[in-house]
DNA sequence: CGATCCGTTGAGGTGCGTCAACGGGAGTGG
DNA sequence: CCACTCCCGTTGACGCACCTCAACGGATCG
C-alpha cells in the first residue's frame, strides 16, 4: 500500500557520467533514490577548492535537507538511474505514513554516523590511514551489495578520492603504490584493487 | 499535551566540568537535551588521538543514534544541566506523536548539514580559515541565544578547539595572536574575544 | 595508430606538527 | 593582601608529512 503511494509520485531519471543531479544552494524540490550507478556529493569553496562529502551507490538516498535548499551538489560518476520524488508531495505523505518517516529518520541517523567517521578521518588520520579507510569503506559497501568484499571496484577517479580524503591526487597515488609495494593490496588496473591482508588493513585504518 | 507526555518520562541530570555524560560504543539507553552549560562531543582513536565532533549549548539535542550504541562520547565543558529521556519510552511515544518525530528529523537534518560544513572545513580549509570559521560559529551560536554576537565567550580550552579543528594547540594559539596582530579580533582574556571586522572574517572563513 | 586524459613518479617547498622553554592567570595558603 | 604553585596558553626553533610543480607513462577511445 505504501509502495503504491510512493510509486504514484515518483519519476525515473537517467544521468550520464559527469552530469549534475543537483546543485548546492538550489531550492530543494526533489528527493532521489539511487537505483543503479554511482554518485558523488561535494561542496565547493569560492576559490574552487572542492570537498567530496560522500559517494552514493544503489539503494542510497539523496536530498535530505534542512533549509529548503540543498547543502551540497551531486553528480553522476557513472551512467546512473535515479528515482525522483517531489519533496512537497513526499512530505504530504509523511503525515499519513509514519513508517516512512521512521525510515527517513533512520537514514538521517546513519548518514550522521558516517559523517562523524569522516570528520574523525579528516581531522586526525594520516594520508595512509585515510586511503586504507577508504578502501575498506568501498569493500564494505561492495559486501553489502553481495560481493565477498575482497576485490573492490573503484568507480571514481583519483581526484574524487583525493577530494574525498582531503588530500591531493599525487598523495593518493603514492599511498596506493606504497600499499602495493608492502603487499597489502594488489592493484588490478586503475579501477579495481584486491585487499590482500584485510586484518592488517583494518588495523591501519583504525589507527592502531 | 505533548509536553505533558514528555515531562512524564524525563529526569533532570547535573554534570560538573569534565564529567562524562555518555561514552562512545555504550548501549544508547538515553537521549538528552542540554538545559544549561556546555558539552563537547568527541571520538577517540585507539592510540589516543581525539577528534572533537561538536559542541552543544542550551537547547541542543544529544544522543540521536543509529545502531543502538552511541557514536561518540560526551563530556560537560562547564557545569551543565540536562534533561534525560529513556530511549525506549521516547520511541514508544514517537508512534503517537508524529510531530515529535518530525522535529527529530529536522534536528538530524540540521546536524547533518553542520557535519558536512565541518567536513569541508577539515578537508580543505587552512588553519587560519578554520580558526576564523570557529570564531564565527561561536558568534552565531551566541547571537541565536540573544547576544549581538560581537563579543564571543569561548567556553572551551585550547585543546578542545585544536581537536575540533584538526590542529594542535600551538597552531590555534599562533593563529589567535596573528588575528590579533592584524586587528581582526581583540582578545579579552583567554575565554573571550571581540570580532572587530566581521565582514573580513566572514570572507576569510568562506575561503575567498 | 595517434591523441588525449588520467595516473604515476620525482624534486623541491611549505604549512603545520613536534619538542622545548617561557609566561601569565587563577586559585590556594600563609 | 601577597606569595607560591600549578596549569594553561604562548612563543620559538626545528622537522616532517604532505603539497606544488613538472615530467613522464600508460590506458582508453576515436
CSV table of C-alpha atoms (C1' of nucleotides) in Angstrom, one decimal:
chain,number,residue,atom,x,y,z
A,1,UNK,CA,0.0,0.0,0.0
A,2,UNK,CA,2.8,2.4,0.9
A,3,UNK,CA,4.8,1.5,-2.1
A,4,UNK,CA,1.7,2.2,-4.3
A,5,UNK,CA,1.5,5.7,-2.9
A,6,UNK,CA,5.2,6.3,-3.5
A,7,UNK,CA,5.1,4.9,-7.0
A,8,UNK,CA,2.3,7.3,-7.8
A,9,UNK,CA,4.6,10.3,-7.2
A,10,UNK,CA,7.9,9.1,-8.5
A,11,UNK,CA,9.7,9.7,-11.8
A,12,UNK,CA,12.7,7.8,-13.1
A,13,UNK,CA,15.7,9.8,-14.2
A,14,UNK,CA,18.9,8.9,-16.1
A,15,UNK,CA,22.2,10.7,-15.8
A,16,UNK,CA,25.4,10.3,-17.8
A,17,UNK,CA,28.8,10.4,-16.1
A,18,UNK,CA,29.6,14.0,-15.0
A,19,UNK,CA,26.0,15.1,-15.3
A,20,UNK,CA,24.9,17.4,-12.4
A,21,UNK,CA,21.9,15.9,-10.5
A,22,UNK,CA,21.5,18.8,-8.1
A,23,UNK,CA,23.5,21.9,-7.1
A,24,UNK,CA,24.4,23.2,-3.7
A,25,UNK,CA,22.2,26.1,-2.7
A,26,UNK,CA,19.4,25.4,-5.2
A,27,UNK,CA,15.9,25.1,-3.8
A,28,UNK,CA,15.3,21.5,-2.7
A,29,UNK,CA,12.4,20.5,-4.8
A,30,UNK,CA,13.2,16.8,-5.2
A,31,UNK,CA,14.5,13.9,-3.3
A,32,UNK,CA,16.2,11.0,-5.0
A,33,UNK,CA,16.9,7.4,-4.6
A,34,UNK,CA,19.8,5.8,-6.5
A,35,UNK,CA,18.7,2.8,-8.5
A,36,UNK,CA,21.9,2.0,-10.4
A,37,UNK,CA,25.2,3.6,-11.0
A,38,UNK,CA,27.2,5.8,-8.6
A,39,UNK,CA,27.1,9.5,-7.5
A,40,UNK,CA,29.5,11.9,-5.8
A,41,UNK,CA,28.4,14.6,-3.4
A,42,UNK,CA,30.5,17.7,-2.9
A,43,UNK,CA,30.8,21.2,-1.7
A,44,UNK,CA,32.9,24.0,-3.2
A,45,UNK,CA,34.7,27.0,-1.7
A,46,UNK,CA,34.6,30.2,-3.7
A,47,UNK,CA,38.2,29.8,-5.0
A,48,UNK,CA,37.4,26.3,-6.4
A,49,UNK,CA,38.7,24.1,-3.6
A,50,UNK,CA,36.4,21.0,-3.6
A,51,UNK,CA,35.4,18.7,-0.8
A,52,UNK,CA,33.7,15.5,-1.8
A,53,UNK,CA,31.4,14.7,1.2
A,54,UNK,CA,30.4,11.3,0.1
A,55,UNK,CA,29.6,8.7,-2.6
A,56,UNK,CA,26.3,7.1,-3.2
A,57,UNK,CA,25.5,3.6,-4.6
A,58,UNK,CA,22.3,1.8,-5.5
A,59,UNK,CA,19.8,2.0,-2.6
A,60,UNK,CA,21.2,5.2,-1.2
A,61,UNK,CA,19.1,8.3,-0.6
A,62,UNK,CA,19.9,11.8,-1.8
A,63,UNK,CA,18.4,15.1,-0.9
A,64,UNK,CA,17.6,15.0,2.8
A,65,UNK,CA,17.6,18.7,3.5
A,66,UNK,CA,17.3,21.2,6.3
A,67,UNK,CA,16.7,24.7,4.9
A,68,UNK,CA,14.8,24.2,1.8
A,69,UNK,CA,18.0,24.3,-0.2
A,70,UNK,CA,20.5,21.6,-1.0
A,71,UNK,CA,23.6,21.5,1.2
A,72,UNK,CA,25.8,20.0,-1.5
A,73,UNK,CA,26.0,19.3,-5.2
A,74,UNK,CA,25.6,15.9,-6.7
A,75,UNK,CA,27.0,14.5,-10.0
A,76,UNK,CA,26.8,11.1,-11.6
A,77,UNK,CA,30.1,9.2,-11.5
A,78,UNK,CA,28.9,6.6,-14.0
A,79,UNK,CA,25.7,6.1,-16.0
A,80,UNK,CA,23.1,6.3,-13.3
A,81,UNK,CA,19.4,5.8,-12.8
A,82,UNK,CA,17.5,7.6,-10.0
A,83,UNK,CA,14.0,7.7,-8.6
A,84,UNK,CA,12.9,11.2,-8.2
A,85,UNK,CA,10.2,12.3,-5.6
A,86,UNK,CA,8.8,15.8,-5.4
A,87,UNK,CA,9.6,17.0,-2.0
A,88,UNK,CA,6.3,18.6,-1.3
A,89,UNK,CA,4.3,15.5,-2.2
A,90,UNK,CA,6.6,13.3,-0.2
A,91,UNK,CA,6.2,15.5,2.8
A,92,UNK,CA,2.5,15.4,2.4
A,93,UNK,CA,2.7,11.6,2.5
A,94,UNK,CA,4.8,11.7,5.7
A,95,UNK,CA,1.8,12.6,7.8
A,96,UNK,CA,-0.1,9.6,6.6
A,97,UNK,CA,2.8,7.1,6.5
A,98,UNK,CA,4.6,7.2,9.8
A,99,UNK,CA,6.7,4.2,8.9
A,100,UNK,CA,8.2,6.2,6.1
A,101,UNK,CA,9.2,9.0,8.4
A,102,UNK,CA,10.8,6.5,10.7
A,103,UNK,CA,12.8,5.2,7.8
A,104,UNK,CA,13.9,8.7,6.9
A,105,UNK,CA,15.0,9.3,10.5
A,106,UNK,CA,16.9,6.1,10.3
A,107,UNK,CA,18.6,7.1,7.1
A,108,UNK,CA,19.5,10.5,8.6
A,109,UNK,CA,21.0,8.9,11.7
A,110,UNK,CA,23.0,6.6,9.6
A,111,UNK,CA,24.4,9.4,7.5
A,112,UNK,CA,25.2,11.3,10.6
A,113,UNK,CA,27.2,8.5,11.9
A,114,UNK,CA,29.0,8.2,8.6
A,115,UNK,CA,29.7,12.0,8.6
A,116,UNK,CA,31.2,11.7,12.0
A,117,UNK,CA,33.5,9.0,10.9
A,118,UNK,CA,34.6,11.2,8.1
A,119,UNK,CA,35.2,14.0,10.5
A,120,UNK,CA,37.5,11.8,12.5
A,121,UNK,CA,39.3,10.7,9.3
A,122,UNK,CA,39.8,14.2,8.1
A,123,UNK,CA,40.8,15.7,11.4
A,124,UNK,CA,43.1,13.1,12.8
A,125,UNK,CA,44.2,10.4,10.4
A,126,UNK,CA,47.3,10.3,8.3
A,127,UNK,CA,47.2,10.0,4.5
A,128,UNK,CA,47.9,6.3,4.7
A,129,UNK,CA,45.2,5.7,7.3
A,130,UNK,CA,42.8,7.7,5.1
A,131,UNK,CA,43.4,5.8,2.0
A,132,UNK,CA,43.1,2.4,3.8
A,133,UNK,CA,39.9,3.6,5.5
A,134,UNK,CA,38.6,4.5,2.0
A,135,UNK,CA,39.4,1.1,0.5
A,136,UNK,CA,37.7,-0.7,3.4
A,137,UNK,CA,34.7,1.5,3.1
A,138,UNK,CA,34.4,0.5,-0.6
A,139,UNK,CA,34.9,-3.1,0.4
A,140,UNK,CA,32.1,-2.9,2.9
A,141,UNK,CA,29.8,-1.2,0.5
A,142,UNK,CA,30.6,-3.9,-2.1
A,143,UNK,CA,30.0,-6.7,0.5
A,144,UNK,CA,26.7,-5.1,1.5
A,145,UNK,CA,25.7,-5.4,-2.2
A,146,UNK,CA,26.7,-9.1,-2.3
A,147,UNK,CA,30.3,-9.5,-3.1
A,148,UNK,CA,33.0,-11.0,-0.9
A,149,UNK,CA,34.5,-7.6,-0.5
A,150,UNK,CA,37.9,-8.9,-1.3
A,151,UNK,CA,38.1,-7.3,-4.7
A,152,UNK,CA,36.8,-3.7,-4.7
A,153,UNK,CA,35.9,-1.8,-7.8
A,154,UNK,CA,36.9,1.8,-7.6
A,155,UNK,CA,34.3,3.7,-9.6
A,156,UNK,CA,35.7,7.1,-9.0
A,157,UNK,CA,38.9,8.8,-10.3
A,158,UNK,CA,41.9,9.8,-8.3
A,159,UNK,CA,40.8,13.4,-8.0
A,160,UNK,CA,37.4,12.3,-6.5
A,161,UNK,CA,39.3,10.2,-4.0
A,162,UNK,CA,41.7,13.0,-3.2
A,163,UNK,CA,38.9,15.5,-2.7
A,164,UNK,CA,37.1,13.0,-0.5
A,165,UNK,CA,40.0,12.3,1.7
A,166,UNK,CA,41.3,15.9,2.0
A,167,UNK,CA,44.5,15.0,0.1
A,168,UNK,CA,46.0,15.6,-3.4
A,169,UNK,CA,45.9,13.1,-6.2
A,170,UNK,CA,49.6,12.7,-6.0
A,171,UNK,CA,49.5,11.7,-2.4
A,172,UNK,CA,46.7,9.3,-3.1
A,173,UNK,CA,48.7,7.7,-5.9
A,174,UNK,CA,51.8,7.5,-3.8
A,175,UNK,CA,50.0,5.8,-1.0
A,176,UNK,CA,48.4,3.3,-3.4
A,177,UNK,CA,51.8,2.3,-4.7
A,178,UNK,CA,53.2,2.1,-1.2
A,179,UNK,CA,50.4,-0.3,-0.2
A,180,UNK,CA,51.1,-2.3,-3.2
A,181,UNK,CA,54.9,-2.4,-2.5
A,182,UNK,CA,54.2,-3.6,1.0
A,183,UNK,CA,52.0,-6.4,-0.2
A,184,UNK,CA,48.9,-5.1,1.5
A,185,UNK,CA,46.9,-4.7,-1.7
A,186,UNK,CA,47.1,-5.7,-5.3
A,187,UNK,CA,46.2,-3.2,-8.0
A,188,UNK,CA,44.1,-4.6,-10.8
A,189,UNK,CA,44.3,-1.8,-13.3
A,190,UNK,CA,43.3,1.6,-12.0
A,191,UNK,CA,39.7,0.9,-11.2
A,192,UNK,CA,40.0,-2.3,-9.1
A,193,UNK,CA,42.0,-3.4,-6.1
A,194,UNK,CA,42.3,-6.6,-4.2
A,195,UNK,CA,42.7,-6.4,-0.4
A,196,UNK,CA,45.4,-8.9,0.4
A,197,UNK,CA,45.6,-8.5,4.2
A,198,UNK,CA,42.2,-7.4,5.5
A,199,UNK,CA,43.1,-7.7,9.1
A,200,UNK,CA,46.3,-5.6,8.8
A,201,UNK,CA,44.4,-3.1,6.7
A,202,UNK,CA,41.7,-2.8,9.4
A,203,UNK,CA,44.4,-2.1,12.0
A,204,UNK,CA,45.9,0.6,9.9
A,205,UNK,CA,42.6,2.3,9.2
A,206,UNK,CA,41.5,2.3,12.8
A,207,UNK,CA,44.8,4.0,13.7
A,208,UNK,CA,46.3,1.2,15.8
B,1,UNK,CA,-0.4,17.7,25.8
B,2,UNK,CA,2.7,16.5,24.1
B,3,UNK,CA,4.9,18.3,26.6
B,4,UNK,CA,3.0,16.6,29.4
B,5,UNK,CA,3.8,13.2,27.9
B,6,UNK,CA,7.4,14.1,27.7
B,7,UNK,CA,7.6,15.6,31.1
B,8,UNK,CA,6.3,12.3,32.4
B,9,UNK,CA,9.4,10.4,31.2
B,10,UNK,CA,12.2,12.8,31.7
B,11,UNK,CA,14.7,13.2,34.5
B,12,UNK,CA,17.0,16.1,35.2
B,13,UNK,CA,20.7,15.5,35.5
B,14,UNK,CA,23.6,17.7,36.6
B,15,UNK,CA,27.2,17.3,35.4
B,16,UNK,CA,30.4,19.0,36.6
B,17,UNK,CA,33.1,20.1,34.2
B,18,UNK,CA,35.0,17.1,32.8
B,19,UNK,CA,32.3,14.7,33.8
B,20,UNK,CA,31.4,12.0,31.2
B,21,UNK,CA,27.8,12.1,30.1
B,22,UNK,CA,28.0,9.2,27.7
B,23,UNK,CA,30.7,7.1,26.1
B,24,UNK,CA,31.2,6.0,22.5
B,25,UNK,CA,30.1,2.4,22.0
B,26,UNK,CA,28.0,2.2,25.1
B,27,UNK,CA,24.4,1.0,24.5
B,28,UNK,CA,22.2,4.0,23.8
B,29,UNK,CA,19.7,3.9,26.6
B,30,UNK,CA,19.1,7.7,27.0
B,31,UNK,CA,18.6,10.8,24.9
B,32,UNK,CA,19.5,14.2,26.3
B,33,UNK,CA,18.6,17.8,25.9
B,34,UNK,CA,21.0,20.4,27.1
B,35,UNK,CA,19.3,22.9,29.5
B,36,UNK,CA,22.3,24.9,30.6
B,37,UNK,CA,26.0,24.7,30.4
B,38,UNK,CA,28.1,23.4,27.5
B,39,UNK,CA,29.1,19.9,26.2
B,40,UNK,CA,31.8,18.6,24.0
B,41,UNK,CA,31.3,15.5,21.7
B,42,UNK,CA,34.3,13.5,20.6
B,43,UNK,CA,35.7,10.3,19.2
B,44,UNK,CA,39.0,8.6,20.0
B,45,UNK,CA,41.4,6.5,18.0
B,46,UNK,CA,43.0,3.5,19.8
B,47,UNK,CA,46.3,5.4,20.2
B,48,UNK,CA,44.6,8.3,21.9
B,49,UNK,CA,44.2,10.8,19.1
B,50,UNK,CA,41.0,12.7,19.7
B,51,UNK,CA,38.6,14.4,17.3
B,52,UNK,CA,36.0,16.7,18.9
B,53,UNK,CA,33.0,16.4,16.6
B,54,UNK,CA,31.0,19.2,18.1
B,55,UNK,CA,30.0,21.4,21.0
B,56,UNK,CA,26.5,21.6,22.4
B,57,UNK,CA,24.8,24.6,24.1
B,58,UNK,CA,21.4,25.0,25.8
B,59,UNK,CA,18.6,23.8,23.6
B,60,UNK,CA,20.8,21.3,21.7
B,61,UNK,CA,20.0,17.6,21.5
B,62,UNK,CA,22.3,14.7,22.3
B,63,UNK,CA,22.1,11.0,21.6
B,64,UNK,CA,20.4,10.6,18.2
B,65,UNK,CA,21.7,7.3,17.3
B,66,UNK,CA,21.7,4.7,14.7
B,67,UNK,CA,22.9,1.3,15.9
B,68,UNK,CA,21.7,1.2,19.5
B,69,UNK,CA,25.1,2.4,20.6
B,70,UNK,CA,26.4,5.9,20.9
B,71,UNK,CA,28.6,7.1,18.0
B,72,UNK,CA,30.7,9.4,20.2
B,73,UNK,CA,31.4,10.3,23.8
B,74,UNK,CA,30.2,13.4,25.5
B,75,UNK,CA,31.6,15.4,28.4
B,76,UNK,CA,30.5,18.5,30.2
B,77,UNK,CA,32.7,21.6,29.5
B,78,UNK,CA,31.2,23.6,32.3
B,79,UNK,CA,28.6,22.9,35.0
B,80,UNK,CA,25.8,21.6,32.9
B,81,UNK,CA,22.1,20.6,33.4
B,82,UNK,CA,20.5,18.1,31.1
B,83,UNK,CA,17.1,16.6,30.5
B,84,UNK,CA,17.3,12.8,30.1
B,85,UNK,CA,14.8,10.7,28.3
B,86,UNK,CA,14.8,6.9,28.3
B,87,UNK,CA,15.2,6.0,24.6
B,88,UNK,CA,12.7,3.1,24.7
B,89,UNK,CA,10.0,5.2,26.2
B,90,UNK,CA,10.7,8.1,23.8
B,91,UNK,CA,10.5,5.8,20.8
B,92,UNK,CA,7.2,4.4,22.1
B,93,UNK,CA,5.9,8.0,22.1
B,94,UNK,CA,7.0,8.6,18.6
B,95,UNK,CA,4.2,6.5,17.2
B,96,UNK,CA,1.7,8.6,19.0
B,97,UNK,CA,3.3,11.9,18.5
B,98,UNK,CA,4.2,12.4,14.9
B,99,UNK,CA,5.1,16.0,15.4
B,100,UNK,CA,7.8,14.9,17.7
B,101,UNK,CA,9.3,12.6,15.1
B,102,UNK,CA,9.2,15.4,12.6
B,103,UNK,CA,11.1,17.6,15.0
B,104,UNK,CA,13.7,14.8,15.4
B,105,UNK,CA,14.1,14.5,11.7
B,106,UNK,CA,14.6,18.3,11.5
B,107,UNK,CA,17.2,18.1,14.2
B,108,UNK,CA,19.0,15.3,12.4
B,109,UNK,CA,19.0,17.1,9.1
B,110,UNK,CA,20.4,20.2,10.8
B,111,UNK,CA,23.2,18.2,12.4
B,112,UNK,CA,23.9,16.6,9.1
B,113,UNK,CA,24.3,19.9,7.4
B,114,UNK,CA,26.6,21.1,10.2
B,115,UNK,CA,28.6,17.9,9.9
B,116,UNK,CA,29.1,18.5,6.2
B,117,UNK,CA,30.3,22.0,6.9
B,118,UNK,CA,32.8,20.5,9.3
B,119,UNK,CA,33.9,18.0,6.7
B,120,UNK,CA,34.6,20.9,4.3
B,121,UNK,CA,36.5,22.7,7.0
B,122,UNK,CA,38.7,19.8,7.9
B,123,UNK,CA,39.3,18.6,4.4
B,124,UNK,CA,40.0,21.8,2.6
B,125,UNK,CA,40.5,24.8,4.8
B,126,UNK,CA,43.8,26.3,6.1
B,127,UNK,CA,44.5,26.6,9.8
B,128,UNK,CA,43.6,30.3,9.6
B,129,UNK,CA,40.3,29.7,7.8
B,130,UNK,CA,39.5,27.0,10.4
B,131,UNK,CA,40.0,29.2,13.4
B,132,UNK,CA,38.1,32.1,11.9
B,133,UNK,CA,35.2,29.7,11.0
B,134,UNK,CA,35.2,28.5,14.5
B,135,UNK,CA,35.0,32.1,15.9
B,136,UNK,CA,32.1,32.9,13.6
B,137,UNK,CA,30.4,29.7,14.6
B,138,UNK,CA,30.6,30.7,18.2
B,139,UNK,CA,29.4,34.2,17.4
B,140,UNK,CA,26.4,32.8,15.5
B,141,UNK,CA,25.6,30.4,18.4
B,142,UNK,CA,25.8,33.3,20.8
B,143,UNK,CA,23.6,35.5,18.6
B,144,UNK,CA,21.0,32.8,18.4
B,145,UNK,CA,20.9,32.9,22.1
B,146,UNK,CA,20.3,36.6,22.2
B,147,UNK,CA,23.7,38.4,22.2
B,148,UNK,CA,24.9,40.8,19.5
B,149,UNK,CA,27.5,38.1,18.6
B,150,UNK,CA,30.2,40.7,18.5
B,151,UNK,CA,31.8,39.5,21.7
B,152,UNK,CA,32.0,35.7,21.9
B,153,UNK,CA,32.7,33.8,25.0
B,154,UNK,CA,35.0,30.8,24.4
B,155,UNK,CA,33.8,28.2,26.9
B,156,UNK,CA,36.3,25.5,25.8
B,157,UNK,CA,40.1,25.3,26.3
B,158,UNK,CA,42.7,25.4,23.5
B,159,UNK,CA,43.0,21.7,23.3
B,160,UNK,CA,39.3,21.3,22.7
B,161,UNK,CA,39.5,23.9,19.9
B,162,UNK,CA,42.5,22.2,18.4
B,163,UNK,CA,40.9,18.7,18.5
B,164,UNK,CA,37.7,20.2,17.0
B,165,UNK,CA,39.6,21.9,14.1
B,166,UNK,CA,42.1,19.1,13.4
B,167,UNK,CA,45.0,21.2,14.5
B,168,UNK,CA,47.4,21.4,17.5
B,169,UNK,CA,47.0,23.8,20.4
B,170,UNK,CA,50.2,25.6,19.3
B,171,UNK,CA,48.8,26.3,15.9
B,172,UNK,CA,45.5,27.5,17.3
B,173,UNK,CA,47.4,29.8,19.6
B,174,UNK,CA,49.6,31.2,16.8
B,175,UNK,CA,46.5,31.9,14.7
B,176,UNK,CA,44.8,33.7,17.5
B,177,UNK,CA,47.8,36.0,18.0
B,178,UNK,CA,48.1,36.5,14.3
B,179,UNK,CA,44.5,37.6,14.0
B,180,UNK,CA,45.0,39.9,17.0
B,181,UNK,CA,48.1,41.4,15.4
B,182,UNK,CA,46.2,42.0,12.2
B,183,UNK,CA,43.5,43.9,14.0
B,184,UNK,CA,40.8,41.4,13.1
B,185,UNK,CA,39.9,40.3,16.6
B,186,UNK,CA,40.7,41.6,20.1
B,187,UNK,CA,41.4,39.0,22.8
B,188,UNK,CA,39.6,39.7,26.1
B,189,UNK,CA,41.5,37.3,28.4
B,190,UNK,CA,41.7,33.7,27.2
B,191,UNK,CA,38.0,33.0,27.3
B,192,UNK,CA,36.5,35.8,25.3
B,193,UNK,CA,37.2,37.5,22.0
B,194,UNK,CA,35.8,40.5,20.2
B,195,UNK,CA,35.3,40.2,16.5
B,196,UNK,CA,36.5,43.6,15.1
B,197,UNK,CA,35.9,43.1,11.3
B,198,UNK,CA,33.1,40.6,10.9
B,199,UNK,CA,32.9,41.1,7.2
B,200,UNK,CA,36.6,40.5,6.6
B,201,UNK,CA,36.4,37.5,9.0
B,202,UNK,CA,33.5,36.0,7.0
B,203,UNK,CA,35.5,36.3,3.8
B,204,UNK,CA,38.4,34.5,5.4
B,205,UNK,CA,36.2,31.8,6.8
B,206,UNK,CA,34.5,31.1,3.5
B,207,UNK,CA,37.8,30.8,1.7
B,208,UNK,CA,37.6,33.9,-0.5
C,1,DC,C1',47.7,4.4,-34.8
C,2,DG,C1',47.5,8.7,-32.8
C,3,DA,C1',45.7,12.0,-29.4
C,4,DT,C1',44.1,12.9,-25.1
C,5,DC,C1',43.4,12.2,-20.4
C,6,DC,C1',44.5,10.3,-16.2
C,7,DG,C1',47.6,8.3,-13.2
C,8,DT,C1',52.4,7.8,-11.6
C,9,DT,C1',56.9,9.3,-10.3
C,10,DG,C1',60.3,12.7,-8.9
C,11,DA,C1',62.4,17.0,-6.8
C,12,DG,C1',61.8,20.7,-4.0
C,13,DG,C1',59.0,23.7,-0.9
C,14,DT,C1',55.9,24.9,3.0
C,15,DG,C1',52.3,24.8,6.5
C,16,DC,C1',51.6,22.8,10.3
C,17,DG,C1',53.4,19.4,13.9
C,18,DT,C1',56.8,18.4,17.4
C,19,DC,C1',59.6,19.5,21.2
C,20,DA,C1',61.0,22.6,24.5
C,21,DA,C1',61.1,26.7,27.2
C,22,DC,C1',58.7,30.6,28.9
C,23,DG,C1',54.9,33.5,30.8
C,24,DG,C1',50.7,34.7,32.9
C,25,DG,C1',46.2,34.0,35.2
C,26,DA,C1',43.6,31.7,38.7
C,27,DG,C1',43.2,29.5,42.8
C,28,DT,C1',45.4,28.5,47.5
C,29,DG,C1',47.6,29.0,51.6
C,30,DG,C1',50.1,31.9,54.6
D,1,DC,C1',46.8,41.1,50.6
D,2,DC,C1',50.6,38.8,49.0
D,3,DA,C1',53.4,34.9,47.5
D,4,DC,C1',53.5,30.4,45.8
D,5,DT,C1',52.2,27.0,42.7
D,6,DC,C1',50.1,24.8,39.0
D,7,DC,C1',48.0,24.8,34.8
D,8,DC,C1',47.1,26.5,30.6
D,9,DG,C1',48.4,29.3,27.0
D,10,DT,C1',52.1,31.5,24.3
D,11,DT,C1',56.3,31.7,21.8
D,12,DG,C1',60.4,29.9,19.4
D,13,DA,C1',63.4,26.5,16.7
D,14,DC,C1',63.3,22.8,14.0
D,15,DG,C1',61.5,18.7,11.3
D,16,DC,C1',58.4,16.3,8.6
D,17,DA,C1',54.2,14.9,6.1
D,18,DC,C1',52.0,16.4,2.6
D,19,DC,C1',51.6,19.9,-1.2
D,20,DT,C1',53.3,22.0,-5.5
D,21,DC,C1',55.3,21.9,-9.8
D,22,DA,C1',56.9,19.3,-13.5
D,23,DA,C1',57.9,15.5,-16.5
D,24,DC,C1',56.7,11.0,-17.8
D,25,DG,C1',54.0,6.7,-18.7
D,26,DG,C1',50.0,4.1,-19.8
D,27,DA,C1',45.2,3.4,-20.6
D,28,DT,C1',41.2,4.4,-23.4
D,29,DC,C1',38.9,6.0,-27.4
D,30,DG,C1',38.3,7.5,-31.9
